[in-house]
Coordinates of C-alpha atoms in Angstrom, one line a residue:
M1222 CA 46.4 20.1 -10.1
K1223 CA 45.4 22.4 -12.8
V1224 CA 41.8 22.5 -14.1
T1225 CA 40.9 23.3 -17.4
T1226 CA 37.7 25.0 -19.0
K1227 CA 36.6 21.7 -20.2
T1228 CA 37.2 19.6 -17.1
A1229 CA 35.5 22.3 -15.1
I1230 CA 32.6 22.2 -18.2
I1231 CA 32.6 18.4 -17.5
Y1232 CA 31.8 18.5 -13.8
V1233 CA 29.5 21.6 -14.5
N1234 CA 27.2 19.2 -16.2
I1235 CA 27.7 16.0 -14.0
L1236 CA 26.4 18.1 -11.4
L1237 CA 23.5 19.5 -13.3
I1238 CA 22.8 16.1 -14.1
F1239 CA 22.9 14.8 -10.7
S1240 CA 21.0 17.3 -9.4
C1241 CA 18.0 16.7 -12.2
L1242 CA 17.8 13.0 -11.2
I1243 CA 17.9 13.9 -7.5
M1244 CA 15.1 16.3 -8.2
A1245 CA 13.0 14.2 -10.4
S1246 CA 13.2 11.5 -7.7
C1247 CA 12.2 13.8 -5.0
T1248 CA 8.9 14.2 -6.9
N1249 CA 6.1 12.2 -5.5
N1250 CA 2.5 12.6 -5.7
T1251 CA 2.1 9.9 -2.7
T1252 CA -0.2 11.8 -0.1
Y1253 CA -0.4 8.9 2.6
H1254 CA 1.5 5.2 2.7
H1255 CA 1.2 3.7 5.8
Y1256 CA 1.6 -0.4 7.1
I1257 CA -0.4 -1.3 10.2
P1258 CA 1.2 -4.8 11.4
I1259 CA -0.9 -7.6 12.7
K1260 CA -0.2 -8.8 16.3
T1261 CA 0.9 -12.4 16.6
E1262 CA 0.2 -12.8 12.6
L1263 CA -3.7 -13.7 13.6
W1264 CA -6.1 -11.3 12.1
C1265 CA -9.0 -11.9 13.9
K1266 CA -12.4 -10.9 11.8
T1267 CA -13.4 -8.5 14.1
D1268 CA -10.0 -6.3 14.3
T1269 CA -10.7 -3.3 12.0
L1270 CA -7.8 -1.6 10.9
Y1271 CA -8.3 2.4 11.0
F1272 CA -5.8 4.5 8.9
T1273 CA -5.8 8.0 9.7
L1274 CA -5.6 10.4 7.0
P1275 CA -3.2 13.4 7.6
D1276 CA -4.9 16.8 8.8
S1277 CA -3.5 18.7 5.6
M1278 CA -4.7 16.5 3.2
P1279 CA -7.0 18.6 0.5
S1280 CA -10.4 17.7 -0.6
G1281 CA -10.0 16.1 -3.8
Y1282 CA -10.2 12.6 -5.8
Y1283 CA -7.5 10.3 -5.1
N1284 CA -6.4 7.1 -6.1
S1285 CA -5.8 4.2 -3.6
R1286 CA -3.7 1.0 -3.2
I1287 CA -3.9 -1.5 -0.7
G1288 CA -0.9 -3.8 0.4
I1289 CA -0.2 -7.3 2.3
R1290 CA 2.7 -8.5 3.8
H1291 CA 2.4 -12.1 4.4
T1292 CA 4.2 -15.4 5.1
V1293 CA 4.6 -18.6 3.3
D1294 CA 2.2 -20.0 5.6
Y1295 CA -1.0 -18.2 4.0
P1296 CA -3.3 -21.3 3.5
Y1297 CA -5.3 -19.4 0.7
R1298 CA -5.2 -18.4 -2.7
D1299 CA -7.0 -15.0 -2.2
L1300 CA -7.9 -12.7 0.6
W1301 CA -11.3 -10.7 0.8
L1302 CA -11.1 -7.7 2.2
S1303 CA -13.9 -4.2 3.3
V1304 CA -12.6 -1.5 2.8
H1305 CA -14.4 1.6 4.1
F1306 CA -13.2 5.0 2.8
P1307 CA -14.5 8.3 4.3
G1308 CA -17.5 9.8 2.8
N1309 CA -19.0 6.9 1.5
E1310 CA -22.0 5.3 3.1
K1311 CA -20.7 1.4 2.2
A1312 CA -17.6 -0.5 2.6
D1313 CA -16.5 -1.5 -0.7
T1314 CA -15.3 -5.3 -1.2
V1315 CA -11.9 -6.2 -2.3
H1316 CA -10.9 -9.3 -3.4
L1317 CA -7.1 -9.6 -3.6
Y1318 CA -5.2 -12.8 -5.7
L1319 CA -2.1 -13.8 -3.7
V1320 CA -1.5 -16.9 -5.3
N1321 CA -1.9 -17.7 -9.3
E1322 CA -3.3 -20.2 -11.1
R1323 CA -0.1 -22.3 -11.0
G1324 CA 0.3 -22.1 -7.5
N1325 CA 2.9 -19.3 -7.6
W1326 CA 2.6 -16.2 -5.1
N1327 CA 2.1 -12.9 -6.9
S1328 CA 3.7 -11.1 -4.3
N1329 CA 7.2 -9.9 -4.2
G1330 CA 9.1 -11.9 -2.0
T1331 CA 12.4 -12.5 0.6
A1332 CA 14.3 -15.5 0.9
S1333 CA 12.9 -15.8 4.6
G1334 CA 9.7 -15.9 3.6
Y1335 CA 7.7 -13.0 3.9
Y1336 CA 5.9 -11.5 1.1
Q1337 CA 4.4 -8.3 0.2
Y1338 CA 1.6 -7.6 -2.2
E1339 CA 0.1 -4.5 -3.8
T1340 CA -3.0 -3.8 -5.7
D1341 CA -5.3 -0.8 -7.0
C1342 CA -8.0 -0.5 -4.8
K1343 CA -10.9 2.6 -5.3
N1344 CA -10.4 5.8 -6.7
F1345 CA -12.5 8.0 -3.9
H1346 CA -13.5 11.7 -3.7
Y1347 CA -12.2 13.3 -0.2
E1348 CA -14.0 15.9 1.8
H1349 CA -11.7 17.0 3.9
S1350 CA -14.7 18.0 6.5
A1351 CA -15.7 14.3 6.3
D1352 CA -14.3 11.4 8.5
S1353 CA -10.9 11.1 7.9
V1354 CA -10.5 7.4 8.4
I1355 CA -10.0 4.3 6.4
K1356 CA -11.4 1.5 7.7
V1357 CA -10.2 -2.3 6.5
S1358 CA -11.0 -5.3 7.8
H1359 CA -11.0 -9.4 6.3
I1360 CA -14.3 -10.9 5.4
M1361 CA -12.9 -13.9 4.9
E1362 CA -15.2 -17.1 6.6
D1363 CA -11.8 -17.8 9.1
F1364 CA -12.3 -15.8 12.4
Y1365 CA -8.5 -15.6 12.7
L1366 CA -6.8 -15.6 9.3
K1367 CA -3.2 -16.9 10.1
A1368 CA 0.1 -15.5 8.5
I1369 CA -0.9 -11.6 7.6
T1370 CA 1.5 -9.7 8.9
D1371 CA 0.8 -6.1 8.2
V1372 CA -2.1 -4.2 6.3
G1373 CA -1.4 -1.2 4.2
I1374 CA -2.7 1.9 2.6
K1375 CA -1.4 4.6 -0.5
I1376 CA -3.4 7.2 -1.3
T1377 CA -1.9 8.7 -4.6
E1378 CA -3.1 12.3 -6.4

């Protein structure tokens, strides 16, 4: 097979485009992203979830998102959480709306009845020397909260 100069230029351009796309897709400002599974899909009010931030995370200002994975058996429209960020004296209250006014899930769902919902949480200042744990618990009236399968935290710059 004879490769002409024109064909070689086309191949080089295609290679450059793919290289740029790969490099752009690898650029990510996510510092931490982790989900903790809820055993038996019954989240007890006294079960605090602990998200330990990496030692390599530098001090600075960060954005946070909270994620909830649940099944169609979740019995309420919303979910109230207590989220305690490192360096803060008080925990923040986060109100998530899992169902809209028409009764439809606000989450991304699957055919098997599982849903995932993410929402912005608090922006916070992290000091590397401070406690590096984010604590999350539910503050709903029910002692056991059913159908929550996982809770996650995503920290970005």
